[in-house]
């Protein structure tokens, strides 16, 4: 009886030390990231496996001296590091990256909206923006594991190929920082796009399809249209590429490495230039609109129950 | 506990709260009102989930506009609608909610099992929520609001959609858990009996306005059983005879009615006899039981 009374008193006098918002958000994000690797998410694990298999294959390809300098014309592809990473990620496995982002991000907000548990999350000591950040963290970390880590693997393999020469590291410090920046850039961009689709289409499967279709499908269509417009010598036809999120992100990615952006149209590569101010302005406008849209959708839901 | 001053909330043309002012004391408080009265809107504003159009609210001594996040650490919320994820077990969900409230994993786990124990949930707590009955889902909804040990718990229609047995069990559970966890309760409902069972204080809202704020015990005292009479001429003499017969007890006289306490069936005979003595014509004589329901309906209508 005494023991029972003690337990009851303990329950009654429960005064926990609650952690602050930052820790709550980080905790939510890390738990979400952990869940993406659960065996329930077989499709995600399968796609991650493919990305890493391609990384391994690319590692083997790098061992051959002919790769990649002889594969395209010298003036466009001058064996910069971007080409290595570009070929690793955004040529060979781009479709898988978009697929992983589409599949993994689709449920993050959609599920909370569908079962309405978002009401419970938002009644906790976090703001709406905190909640969004917590939901972006899992997909951001997942994207980092499939953009940054393979890139680092390639970098390390090149370092290894140089005979572990310290000069290689010092002469490639900017490359290393740029590829980290590039991976963060792609990860955050795809995370925001994913979260937007997840909130806007609050059914997981439809959100995945919407994401993939809009990002990958549109890029194929835009590329074909650009090819046709170029053939017809239509002025400023390159601006149509800005309608494709993949091309748009690639343009910024090339800017990070300070090299000319080129796009391969009907088998032949073409250099395309865009003013930096337009690109940055458009990026800020587009992605802040995504965030505002998600915030609006959630706030609207609160009011209407 | 909660102080609202001139709170207005408009959804487009619709005014959900109309210059709403109230000072809610600590304890177990019921917010009563018909559907669409503004109860849920008030609860959501007090939680900081939605913003009022104008006015000021203080919750647990802190200004809601300035400290809404901090205030939520001290508040638990059980929404009206179904809002728990089906693909998690009861335990997983409560631990997650505990952690989102700021508890560490170990404390959240321990607290989860304690609360589920108090809710008399056995092995079913390890089952997926989608397999739960309506009553069990309500229990989980209640438990998630209590998991971080809040000072104040908002319950929005907690018995909505439950059968009578489950409803009774839910009310007992709320009562029991509020007692043992030392939590203040704000119960929003349109069911009068829920307030009677759980609350010390009642606030009645209608059309976004405060209609009444009273201690439940006082309100219960107002429940009366009377005989309502309408008479013709010579009513003064009739009343004085009645007062003599009733030892001047609680005879209520208005322009239209005379109400005297109902004791038993003999009361009717006494009234007829008094009317005959006073040569006063009886137009109507009816027994009126003034229950909580009547009081509520009178206020709301």
Coordinates of C-alpha atoms in Angstrom, one line a residue:
Chain A
X1 CA 0.0 0.0 0.0
X2 CA 2.8 2.4 1.0
X3 CA 4.5 1.6 -2.3
X4 CA 1.3 2.3 -4.2
X5 CA 0.9 5.6 -2.4
X6 CA 4.5 6.5 -3.3
X7 CA 3.8 5.8 -7.0
X8 CA 0.6 7.8 -6.9
X9 CA 2.5 10.7 -5.3
X10 CA 5.2 10.5 -7.9
X11 CA 2.6 10.6 -10.6
X12 CA 0.8 13.5 -9.0
X13 CA 4.0 15.5 -8.5
X14 CA 5.3 14.9 -12.0
X15 CA 7.2 18.1 -12.8
X16 CA 9.5 17.2 -15.6
X17 CA 12.3 19.4 -17.0
X18 CA 11.1 19.9 -20.6
X19 CA 13.7 20.5 -23.2
X20 CA 13.7 23.7 -25.3
X21 CA 12.3 24.1 -28.8
X22 CA 15.6 23.5 -30.5
X23 CA 16.1 20.1 -29.0
X24 CA 12.4 19.1 -29.6
X25 CA 12.8 20.0 -33.3
X26 CA 16.1 18.2 -33.7
X27 CA 14.7 15.2 -31.9
X28 CA 11.7 15.1 -34.2
X29 CA 13.9 15.4 -37.2
X30 CA 16.3 12.7 -36.2
X31 CA 13.5 10.3 -35.3
X32 CA 12.0 11.0 -38.7
X33 CA 15.3 10.3 -40.3
X34 CA 15.7 7.0 -38.4
X35 CA 12.2 6.0 -39.5
X36 CA 13.2 6.4 -43.2
X37 CA 15.7 3.7 -42.8
X38 CA 13.2 1.3 -41.2
X39 CA 12.5 -2.0 -42.9
X40 CA 8.9 -0.7 -43.5
X41 CA 10.4 1.7 -46.1
X42 CA 11.7 -1.0 -48.5
X43 CA 11.4 1.1 -51.6
X44 CA 13.6 3.8 -50.1
X45 CA 16.2 1.3 -48.9
X46 CA 16.2 -0.3 -52.4
X47 CA 16.8 3.1 -54.1
X48 CA 19.6 4.0 -51.7
X49 CA 21.2 0.7 -52.4
X50 CA 21.1 1.5 -56.2
X51 CA 22.7 4.9 -55.6
X52 CA 25.5 3.3 -53.6
X53 CA 26.0 0.5 -56.2
X54 CA 26.4 3.2 -58.8
X55 CA 28.9 5.0 -56.6
X56 CA 30.9 1.7 -56.4
X57 CA 30.6 1.3 -60.2
X58 CA 31.8 4.8 -60.7
X59 CA 34.7 4.2 -58.4
X60 CA 35.7 1.4 -60.7
X61 CA 35.2 3.6 -63.8
X62 CA 37.5 6.2 -62.3
X63 CA 40.2 3.6 -62.1
X64 CA 40.3 3.6 -66.0
X65 CA 42.4 6.4 -67.3
X66 CA 40.1 7.0 -70.3
X67 CA 37.3 8.2 -68.0
X68 CA 35.9 10.8 -68.3
X69 CA 38.0 13.2 -70.4
X70 CA 37.6 11.4 -73.7
X71 CA 33.8 10.9 -73.5
X72 CA 32.8 14.5 -74.5
X73 CA 34.5 17.3 -76.3
X74 CA 37.4 18.9 -74.6
X75 CA 36.2 22.5 -74.6
X76 CA 33.1 21.7 -72.6
X77 CA 34.2 19.0 -70.4
X78 CA 37.6 19.7 -69.2
X79 CA 38.0 17.1 -66.5
X80 CA 37.0 19.5 -63.7
X81 CA 35.9 17.9 -60.5
X82 CA 32.4 19.0 -61.2
X83 CA 32.4 16.6 -64.1
X84 CA 33.3 13.8 -61.9
X85 CA 30.6 14.6 -59.4
X86 CA 28.2 15.6 -62.1
X87 CA 28.6 12.2 -63.8
X88 CA 28.4 10.4 -60.5
X89 CA 25.2 12.1 -59.3
X90 CA 23.3 14.2 -61.7
X91 CA 23.8 12.2 -64.8
X92 CA 23.9 8.5 -63.7
X93 CA 21.7 8.5 -60.7
X94 CA 19.7 11.7 -61.0
X95 CA 16.5 9.7 -61.6
X96 CA 17.1 7.8 -58.4
X97 CA 17.8 10.9 -56.4
X98 CA 14.5 12.5 -57.6
X99 CA 12.7 9.2 -56.9
X100 CA 14.1 8.9 -53.4
X101 CA 13.3 12.5 -52.6
X102 CA 9.7 12.0 -54.0
X103 CA 9.1 8.7 -52.1
X104 CA 10.7 9.7 -48.8
X105 CA 9.3 13.2 -48.5
X106 CA 5.7 12.5 -49.6
X107 CA 4.5 11.1 -46.3
X108 CA 6.2 13.6 -44.0
X109 CA 3.5 16.1 -43.8
X110 CA 0.8 14.3 -45.8
X111 CA 0.4 11.6 -43.1
X112 CA 0.0 14.2 -40.4
X113 CA -2.6 16.0 -42.4
X114 CA -4.5 12.8 -43.3
X115 CA -4.8 11.5 -39.8
X116 CA -5.0 15.1 -38.5
X117 CA -2.3 14.4 -35.9
X118 CA -0.8 17.8 -37.0
X119 CA -3.3 19.3 -34.5
X120 CA -1.5 17.5 -31.7
X121 CA 1.9 18.4 -32.9
X122 CA 1.0 22.1 -33.2
X123 CA -0.5 22.1 -29.7
X124 CA 3.0 21.3 -28.4
X125 CA 5.5 23.9 -27.5
X126 CA 6.7 24.4 -31.0
X127 CA 5.7 26.9 -33.7
X128 CA 4.4 26.1 -37.2
X129 CA 7.8 27.0 -38.6
X130 CA 9.5 24.7 -36.0
X131 CA 7.2 21.9 -37.1
X132 CA 8.2 22.5 -40.8
X133 CA 11.9 22.5 -40.0
X134 CA 11.4 19.2 -38.0
X135 CA 9.7 17.7 -41.0
X136 CA 12.4 18.9 -43.4
X137 CA 15.3 17.5 -41.4
X138 CA 14.7 13.8 -42.2
X139 CA 14.5 14.3 -45.9
X140 CA 17.4 16.8 -45.8
X141 CA 19.6 14.3 -44.0
X142 CA 18.6 11.5 -46.3
X143 CA 19.4 13.5 -49.3
X144 CA 22.8 14.4 -47.8
X145 CA 23.6 10.7 -47.4
X146 CA 23.0 10.1 -51.1
X147 CA 24.6 13.3 -52.4
X148 CA 27.4 14.2 -50.0
X149 CA 28.6 10.8 -49.0
X150 CA 29.1 9.3 -52.5
X151 CA 30.8 12.6 -53.6
X152 CA 33.1 12.3 -50.6
X153 CA 33.8 8.7 -51.6
X154 CA 34.8 9.8 -55.1
X155 CA 36.9 12.6 -53.6
X156 CA 38.7 10.2 -51.3
X157 CA 39.2 7.7 -54.2
X158 CA 40.9 10.5 -56.2
X159 CA 43.0 11.4 -53.2
X160 CA 43.9 7.7 -52.9
X161 CA 44.7 7.6 -56.7
X162 CA 47.1 10.6 -56.2
X163 CA 49.0 8.4 -53.8
X164 CA 47.6 10.0 -50.7
X165 CA 49.5 13.2 -51.7
X166 CA 49.0 16.0 -49.2
X167 CA 49.3 18.5 -52.1
X168 CA 46.2 17.0 -53.6
X169 CA 44.2 18.0 -50.6
X170 CA 45.6 21.5 -50.4
X171 CA 45.1 22.1 -54.1
X172 CA 41.5 20.8 -53.9
X173 CA 40.3 22.4 -50.7
X174 CA 37.9 24.6 -52.7
X175 CA 36.6 21.5 -54.6
X176 CA 35.9 19.8 -51.3
X177 CA 34.1 22.8 -49.9
X178 CA 32.2 23.3 -53.1
X179 CA 31.0 19.7 -53.3
X180 CA 29.8 19.9 -49.7
X181 CA 28.0 23.2 -50.6
X182 CA 26.6 21.6 -53.7
X183 CA 25.3 18.6 -51.7
X184 CA 23.7 20.8 -49.1
X185 CA 22.2 22.9 -51.9
X186 CA 20.6 20.0 -53.6
X187 CA 19.5 18.4 -50.4
X188 CA 17.8 21.5 -49.0
X189 CA 16.2 22.3 -52.4
X190 CA 14.7 18.8 -52.9
X191 CA 13.6 18.7 -49.2
X192 CA 11.6 21.9 -49.6
X193 CA 10.1 20.7 -52.9
X194 CA 9.2 17.4 -51.2
X195 CA 7.6 19.0 -48.2
X196 CA 5.6 21.3 -50.5
X197 CA 4.1 18.4 -52.4
X198 CA 3.5 16.5 -49.2
X199 CA 1.5 19.4 -47.8
X200 CA -0.3 20.4 -51.0
X201 CA -1.3 16.9 -51.9
X202 CA -2.2 15.3 -48.6
X203 CA -2.1 11.7 -50.0
X204 CA 1.3 10.1 -49.8
X205 CA 1.2 8.2 -53.1
X206 CA -0.2 11.1 -55.1
X207 CA 2.3 13.5 -53.5
X208 CA 5.2 11.1 -54.7
X209 CA 3.8 11.0 -58.2
X210 CA 3.3 14.7 -58.3
X211 CA 6.8 15.4 -57.1
X212 CA 8.4 13.0 -59.6
X213 CA 6.2 14.1 -62.5
X214 CA 6.8 17.8 -61.9
X215 CA 10.5 17.5 -61.3
X216 CA 11.7 14.7 -63.6
X217 CA 8.8 14.6 -66.2
X218 CA 8.9 18.3 -66.8
X219 CA 12.7 18.3 -67.2
X220 CA 12.4 15.8 -70.1
X221 CA 9.6 17.8 -71.8
X222 CA 11.5 21.1 -71.3
X223 CA 14.7 19.6 -72.8
X224 CA 12.8 18.5 -75.9
X225 CA 11.1 21.9 -76.3
X226 CA 14.5 23.6 -75.9
X227 CA 16.0 21.4 -78.5
X228 CA 13.2 22.2 -81.0
X229 CA 13.4 25.9 -80.2
X230 CA 17.1 25.9 -80.7
X231 CA 16.7 24.1 -84.0
X232 CA 14.3 26.9 -85.1
X233 CA 16.8 29.5 -83.9
X234 CA 14.3 31.1 -81.6
X235 CA 15.9 33.9 -79.6
X236 CA 16.3 33.5 -75.8
X237 CA 15.0 29.9 -76.1
X238 CA 17.3 28.9 -73.2
X239 CA 15.0 30.6 -70.7
X240 CA 12.6 27.7 -71.1
X241 CA 15.1 25.6 -69.2
X242 CA 14.2 27.6 -66.1
X243 CA 10.9 25.9 -66.1
X244 CA 12.6 22.7 -65.3
X245 CA 13.5 22.4 -61.6
X246 CA 16.3 19.9 -62.4
X247 CA 17.9 22.2 -64.9
X248 CA 17.4 25.2 -62.7
X249 CA 19.1 23.5 -59.8
X250 CA 21.9 22.3 -62.1
X251 CA 22.6 25.8 -63.3
X252 CA 23.1 27.0 -59.7
X253 CA 25.2 23.9 -59.0
X254 CA 27.5 24.8 -61.9
X255 CA 27.7 28.3 -60.5
X256 CA 28.9 26.9 -57.2
X257 CA 31.8 25.4 -59.0
X258 CA 32.2 28.5 -61.1
X259 CA 32.2 26.6 -64.4
X260 CA 30.0 27.1 -67.5
X261 CA 26.7 25.3 -67.5
X262 CA 26.1 23.1 -70.4
X263 CA 23.1 21.1 -71.4
X264 CA 23.2 18.1 -73.8
X265 CA 20.5 18.5 -76.5
X266 CA 20.0 15.7 -79.0
X267 CA 23.4 14.4 -78.2
X268 CA 25.4 17.6 -78.5
X269 CA 26.4 19.7 -75.6
X270 CA 25.7 23.4 -75.6
X271 CA 27.0 26.1 -73.2
X272 CA 24.3 28.3 -71.7
X273 CA 24.7 31.4 -69.7
X274 CA 22.3 33.1 -67.4
X275 CA 22.8 36.3 -65.3
X276 CA 23.6 35.3 -61.7
X277 CA 21.2 37.9 -60.4
X278 CA 18.3 36.3 -62.3
X279 CA 19.2 32.8 -61.1
X280 CA 19.5 33.8 -57.4
X281 CA 16.5 36.0 -57.5
X282 CA 14.4 33.3 -59.0
X283 CA 15.6 30.7 -56.6
X284 CA 14.8 32.9 -53.5
X285 CA 11.4 33.7 -55.0
X286 CA 10.5 30.1 -55.8
X287 CA 11.6 28.4 -52.6
X288 CA 10.3 31.1 -50.3
X289 CA 7.0 30.7 -52.1
X290 CA 7.1 27.0 -51.4
X291 CA 7.7 27.6 -47.7
X292 CA 4.9 30.2 -47.6
X293 CA 2.5 27.9 -49.4
X294 CA 3.1 25.1 -46.9
X295 CA 2.7 27.4 -44.0
X296 CA -0.5 28.7 -45.5
X297 CA -1.9 25.2 -46.1
X298 CA -1.2 24.2 -42.5
X299 CA -2.6 27.5 -41.0
X300 CA -5.7 27.1 -43.2
X301 CA -6.2 23.6 -41.9
X302 CA -6.0 24.8 -38.3
X303 CA -8.8 27.2 -38.8
X304 CA -11.1 24.9 -40.7
X305 CA -10.3 21.9 -38.4
Chain B
X1 CA -6.4 30.3 -14.7
X2 CA -7.6 31.9 -17.9
X3 CA -8.6 35.5 -18.3
X4 CA -10.1 36.7 -21.6
X5 CA -10.8 40.4 -22.2
X6 CA -13.0 41.6 -25.0
X7 CA -11.9 38.7 -27.3
X8 CA -13.4 38.9 -30.8
X9 CA -12.8 36.2 -33.4
X10 CA -14.2 36.5 -36.9
X11 CA -14.1 34.0 -39.7
X12 CA -14.9 36.2 -42.7
X13 CA -18.5 37.4 -42.0
X14 CA -19.1 35.0 -39.2
X15 CA -18.3 36.1 -35.7
X16 CA -17.4 33.1 -33.6
X17 CA -16.5 35.1 -30.4
X18 CA -18.2 38.4 -29.9
X19 CA -16.5 40.6 -27.3
X20 CA -16.0 37.6 -25.1
X21 CA -14.8 38.4 -21.6
X22 CA -14.4 35.9 -18.8
X23 CA -12.2 35.1 -15.8
X24 CA -11.9 31.3 -15.4
X25 CA -10.8 30.1 -12.0
X26 CA -8.6 27.0 -11.3
X27 CA -10.2 23.7 -10.9
X28 CA -12.4 21.6 -13.2
X29 CA -14.3 24.0 -15.4
X30 CA -16.9 23.2 -18.0
X31 CA -17.6 25.3 -21.1
X32 CA -21.1 24.6 -22.1
X33 CA -22.9 25.7 -25.2
X34 CA -24.7 24.4 -28.3
X35 CA -22.8 23.4 -31.4
X36 CA -21.3 26.5 -33.1
X37 CA -21.5 28.6 -29.9
X38 CA -17.8 29.4 -30.0
X39 CA -16.5 26.8 -27.5
X40 CA -13.9 25.2 -29.7
X41 CA -12.8 28.6 -31.1
X42 CA -12.2 29.8 -27.5
X43 CA -10.2 26.6 -26.7
X44 CA -8.1 27.0 -29.8
X45 CA -7.4 30.6 -29.2
X46 CA -6.5 29.9 -25.6
X47 CA -4.1 27.2 -26.9
X48 CA -2.5 29.6 -29.3
X49 CA -3.5 27.5 -32.3
X50 CA -5.4 30.3 -33.9
X51 CA -5.2 34.0 -33.3
X52 CA -8.1 36.2 -32.1
X53 CA -9.1 39.1 -34.3
X54 CA -8.8 41.4 -31.2
X55 CA -8.8 41.2 -27.4
X56 CA -6.4 39.8 -24.9
X57 CA -6.0 36.4 -23.2
X58 CA -3.9 35.5 -20.2
X59 CA -3.4 31.8 -19.6
X60 CA -1.8 30.5 -16.3
X61 CA -0.7 34.1 -15.6
X62 CA 1.1 34.6 -18.9
X63 CA 0.1 36.7 -21.8
X64 CA -0.8 34.5 -24.7
X65 CA 0.4 36.8 -27.5
X66 CA 3.9 37.0 -26.0
X67 CA 4.4 33.5 -24.5
X68 CA 2.2 31.1 -26.5
X69 CA 5.0 28.5 -26.9
X70 CA 6.0 28.6 -23.2
X71 CA 2.3 28.4 -22.2
X72 CA 1.9 25.2 -24.3
X73 CA 4.5 23.5 -22.1
X74 CA 2.0 23.8 -19.3
X75 CA -1.1 22.8 -21.4
X76 CA -2.4 19.5 -22.6
X77 CA -5.0 19.3 -25.4
X78 CA -7.5 16.6 -26.4
X79 CA -9.1 17.7 -29.6
X80 CA -12.7 16.8 -30.5
X81 CA -12.0 15.0 -33.8
X82 CA -10.1 11.8 -34.4
X83 CA -6.5 12.8 -34.8
X84 CA -4.3 9.9 -33.9
X85 CA -2.1 8.1 -36.4
X86 CA -3.3 4.6 -37.2
X87 CA 0.0 3.1 -38.1
X88 CA 1.6 3.5 -34.6
X89 CA 1.0 1.5 -31.4
X90 CA -0.5 3.3 -28.4
X91 CA 2.8 3.2 -26.6
X92 CA 4.8 4.5 -29.6
X93 CA 2.4 7.3 -30.1
X94 CA 2.5 8.5 -26.5
X95 CA 6.2 8.3 -26.3
X96 CA 6.5 10.4 -29.5
X97 CA 4.0 12.9 -28.1
X98 CA 6.0 13.0 -24.8
X99 CA 9.2 13.7 -26.7
X100 CA 7.5 16.4 -28.9
X101 CA 6.4 18.0 -25.6
X102 CA 10.1 18.1 -24.5
X103 CA 10.4 15.0 -22.4
X104 CA 13.5 12.8 -22.9
X105 CA 12.9 9.3 -24.2
X106 CA 13.3 7.5 -20.8
X107 CA 10.9 9.9 -19.0
X108 CA 8.4 9.8 -21.9
X109 CA 8.5 6.0 -21.8
X110 CA 8.0 5.7 -18.1
X111 CA 5.2 8.3 -18.0
X112 CA 3.5 6.6 -21.0
X113 CA 3.3 3.3 -19.1
X114 CA 2.1 5.0 -16.0
X115 CA -0.7 6.8 -17.7
X116 CA -1.8 3.8 -19.7
X117 CA -1.8 1.8 -16.5
X118 CA -4.1 4.4 -14.9
X119 CA -6.3 4.1 -18.0
X120 CA -6.4 0.4 -17.5
X121 CA -4.9 -0.4 -20.8
X122 CA -3.1 -3.8 -20.8
X123 CA -1.4 -5.5 -23.6
X124 CA -3.5 -3.7 -26.2
X125 CA -1.3 -0.7 -25.7
X126 CA 1.2 -2.5 -27.9
X127 CA -1.3 -3.0 -30.7
X128 CA -1.6 -0.7 -33.7
X129 CA -4.1 2.2 -33.0
X130 CA -6.1 1.3 -36.1
X131 CA -7.2 -1.8 -34.2
X132 CA -8.6 0.2 -31.2
X133 CA -12.2 0.7 -30.4
X134 CA -13.7 4.2 -30.2
X135 CA -13.4 4.3 -26.4
X136 CA -9.7 3.2 -26.5
X137 CA -8.9 5.8 -29.1
X138 CA -10.5 8.5 -26.8
X139 CA -8.3 7.2 -24.0
X140 CA -5.2 7.5 -26.1
X141 CA -6.2 11.0 -27.1
X142 CA -6.7 11.9 -23.4
X143 CA -3.4 10.2 -22.5
X144 CA -1.3 12.1 -25.1
X145 CA -2.5 15.4 -23.5
X146 CA -1.5 14.4 -20.1
X147 CA 1.8 12.7 -20.9
X148 CA 4.0 15.8 -20.2
X149 CA 2.3 16.5 -16.9
X150 CA 0.5 19.7 -17.8
X151 CA -1.0 22.2 -15.3
X152 CA -4.1 22.6 -17.4
X153 CA -5.8 20.2 -19.8
X154 CA -8.2 21.3 -22.5
X155 CA -10.7 18.7 -23.3
X156 CA -12.8 19.4 -26.5
X157 CA -15.9 17.2 -26.5
X158 CA -14.2 14.2 -24.9
X159 CA -17.3 12.1 -24.9
X160 CA -18.3 12.9 -28.5
X161 CA -19.3 9.7 -30.4
X162 CA -19.1 7.4 -27.4
X163 CA -21.9 4.9 -26.4
X164 CA -23.4 5.5 -22.9
X165 CA -21.1 3.0 -21.2
X166 CA -17.9 4.3 -22.9
X167 CA -19.1 7.8 -22.1
X168 CA -19.5 7.1 -18.4
X169 CA -16.1 5.4 -18.3
X170 CA -14.5 8.3 -20.1
X171 CA -16.0 10.8 -17.6
X172 CA -14.8 8.7 -14.7
X173 CA -11.4 8.4 -16.3
X174 CA -11.2 12.2 -16.7
X175 CA -12.2 12.7 -13.1
X176 CA -9.8 10.2 -11.8
X177 CA -6.8 11.3 -13.9
X178 CA -7.4 15.0 -13.2
X179 CA -7.4 14.1 -9.5
X180 CA -4.3 12.0 -9.4
X181 CA -2.3 14.1 -11.8
X182 CA -3.2 17.3 -10.1
X183 CA -4.3 18.9 -13.3
X184 CA -6.8 21.7 -13.9
X185 CA -9.4 20.8 -16.5
X186 CA -11.2 22.9 -19.1
X187 CA -14.0 20.8 -20.5
X188 CA -15.7 22.0 -23.6
X189 CA -18.9 20.2 -24.3
X190 CA -22.5 20.6 -25.4
X191 CA -23.6 17.7 -23.0
X192 CA -24.8 19.1 -19.7
X193 CA -24.4 15.8 -17.8
X194 CA -20.7 15.8 -18.6
X195 CA -20.3 19.1 -16.9
X196 CA -22.3 18.0 -13.9
X197 CA -20.2 14.8 -13.6
X198 CA -16.8 16.4 -13.9
X199 CA -16.8 20.1 -13.2
X200 CA -16.8 22.4 -10.3
X201 CA -17.6 25.5 -12.4
X202 CA -19.6 26.0 -15.5
X203 CA -19.4 28.7 -18.2
X204 CA -22.2 28.8 -20.7
X205 CA -21.5 30.4 -24.1
X206 CA -23.9 31.1 -26.8
X207 CA -23.5 33.0 -30.1
X208 CA -19.9 33.8 -29.1
X209 CA -21.0 35.5 -25.9
X210 CA -20.7 34.6 -22.2
X211 CA -24.2 33.8 -20.9
X212 CA -23.5 32.5 -17.4
X213 CA -20.6 31.7 -15.2
X214 CA -21.4 29.8 -12.0
X215 CA -20.4 27.3 -9.5
X216 CA -21.9 23.9 -10.5
X217 CA -23.1 23.4 -6.9
X218 CA -24.8 26.7 -6.9
X219 CA -26.4 25.9 -10.2
X220 CA -27.6 22.6 -8.8
X221 CA -29.2 24.4 -5.9
X222 CA -31.1 26.5 -8.4
X223 CA -32.8 23.3 -9.5
X224 CA -36.3 23.6 -8.1
X225 CA -39.6 21.7 -8.1
X226 CA -42.5 24.1 -8.0
X227 CA -46.2 24.4 -8.8
X228 CA -46.8 27.3 -11.1
X229 CA -50.2 29.0 -10.8
X230 CA -52.0 31.7 -12.8
X231 CA -55.0 33.3 -11.0
X232 CA -57.7 35.9 -11.6
X233 CA -59.0 38.5 -9.1
X234 CA -58.4 38.5 -5.3
X235 CA -54.9 37.1 -5.7
X236 CA -53.6 39.1 -2.7
X237 CA -55.8 37.2 -0.3
X238 CA -55.0 33.9 -2.1
X239 CA -51.3 34.6 -1.7
X240 CA -51.6 35.5 2.0
X241 CA -53.4 32.2 2.6
X242 CA -50.7 30.3 0.7
X243 CA -48.0 32.0 2.7
X244 CA -49.7 31.0 5.9
X245 CA -50.0 27.4 4.7
X246 CA -46.4 27.3 3.6
X247 CA -44.9 29.1 6.5
X248 CA -43.9 31.9 4.2
X249 CA -41.5 29.5 2.4
X250 CA -40.1 30.5 -1.0
X251 CA -43.3 31.7 -2.7
X252 CA -42.2 33.4 -5.9
X253 CA -44.5 36.0 -7.3
X254 CA -44.2 37.6 -10.7
X255 CA -46.7 39.7 -12.7
X256 CA -48.0 36.6 -14.4
X257 CA -47.2 33.7 -12.2
X258 CA -47.1 32.5 -8.6
X259 CA -44.8 29.7 -7.9
X260 CA -44.8 27.7 -4.7
X261 CA -42.6 24.7 -3.7
X262 CA -44.0 21.3 -4.6
X263 CA -44.0 19.0 -1.5
X264 CA -46.3 16.2 -2.5
X265 CA -49.7 15.7 -4.2
X266 CA -51.3 17.4 -1.1
X267 CA -49.8 20.7 -2.4
X268 CA -52.4 20.8 -5.2
X269 CA -55.3 20.3 -2.7
X270 CA -53.9 23.1 -0.5
X271 CA -53.8 25.4 -3.5
X272 CA -57.4 24.6 -4.5
X273 CA -58.6 25.1 -1.0
X274 CA -56.7 28.4 -0.7
X275 CA -58.3 29.6 -3.9
X276 CA -61.7 28.6 -2.8
X277 CA -61.3 30.4 0.5
X278 CA -60.0 33.6 -1.2
X279 CA -62.7 33.3 -3.8
X280 CA -60.0 33.5 -6.4
X281 CA -60.3 31.9 -9.8
X282 CA -57.5 29.5 -10.8
X283 CA -56.7 29.7 -14.5
X284 CA -53.7 27.4 -14.6
X285 CA -51.9 25.1 -12.2
X286 CA -48.9 23.2 -13.4
X287 CA -46.0 21.4 -11.8
X288 CA -42.7 22.8 -13.1
X289 CA -39.4 20.9 -12.4
X290 CA -36.6 23.4 -13.0
X291 CA -33.6 21.1 -13.8
X292 CA -30.1 21.9 -15.0
X293 CA -31.5 21.2 -18.5
X294 CA -34.1 23.9 -18.1
X295 CA -31.6 26.3 -16.7
X296 CA -29.3 25.6 -19.6
X297 CA -32.1 25.9 -22.2
X298 CA -33.3 29.1 -20.6
X299 CA -29.9 30.6 -20.8
X300 CA -29.2 29.4 -24.3
X301 CA -32.5 30.4 -25.7

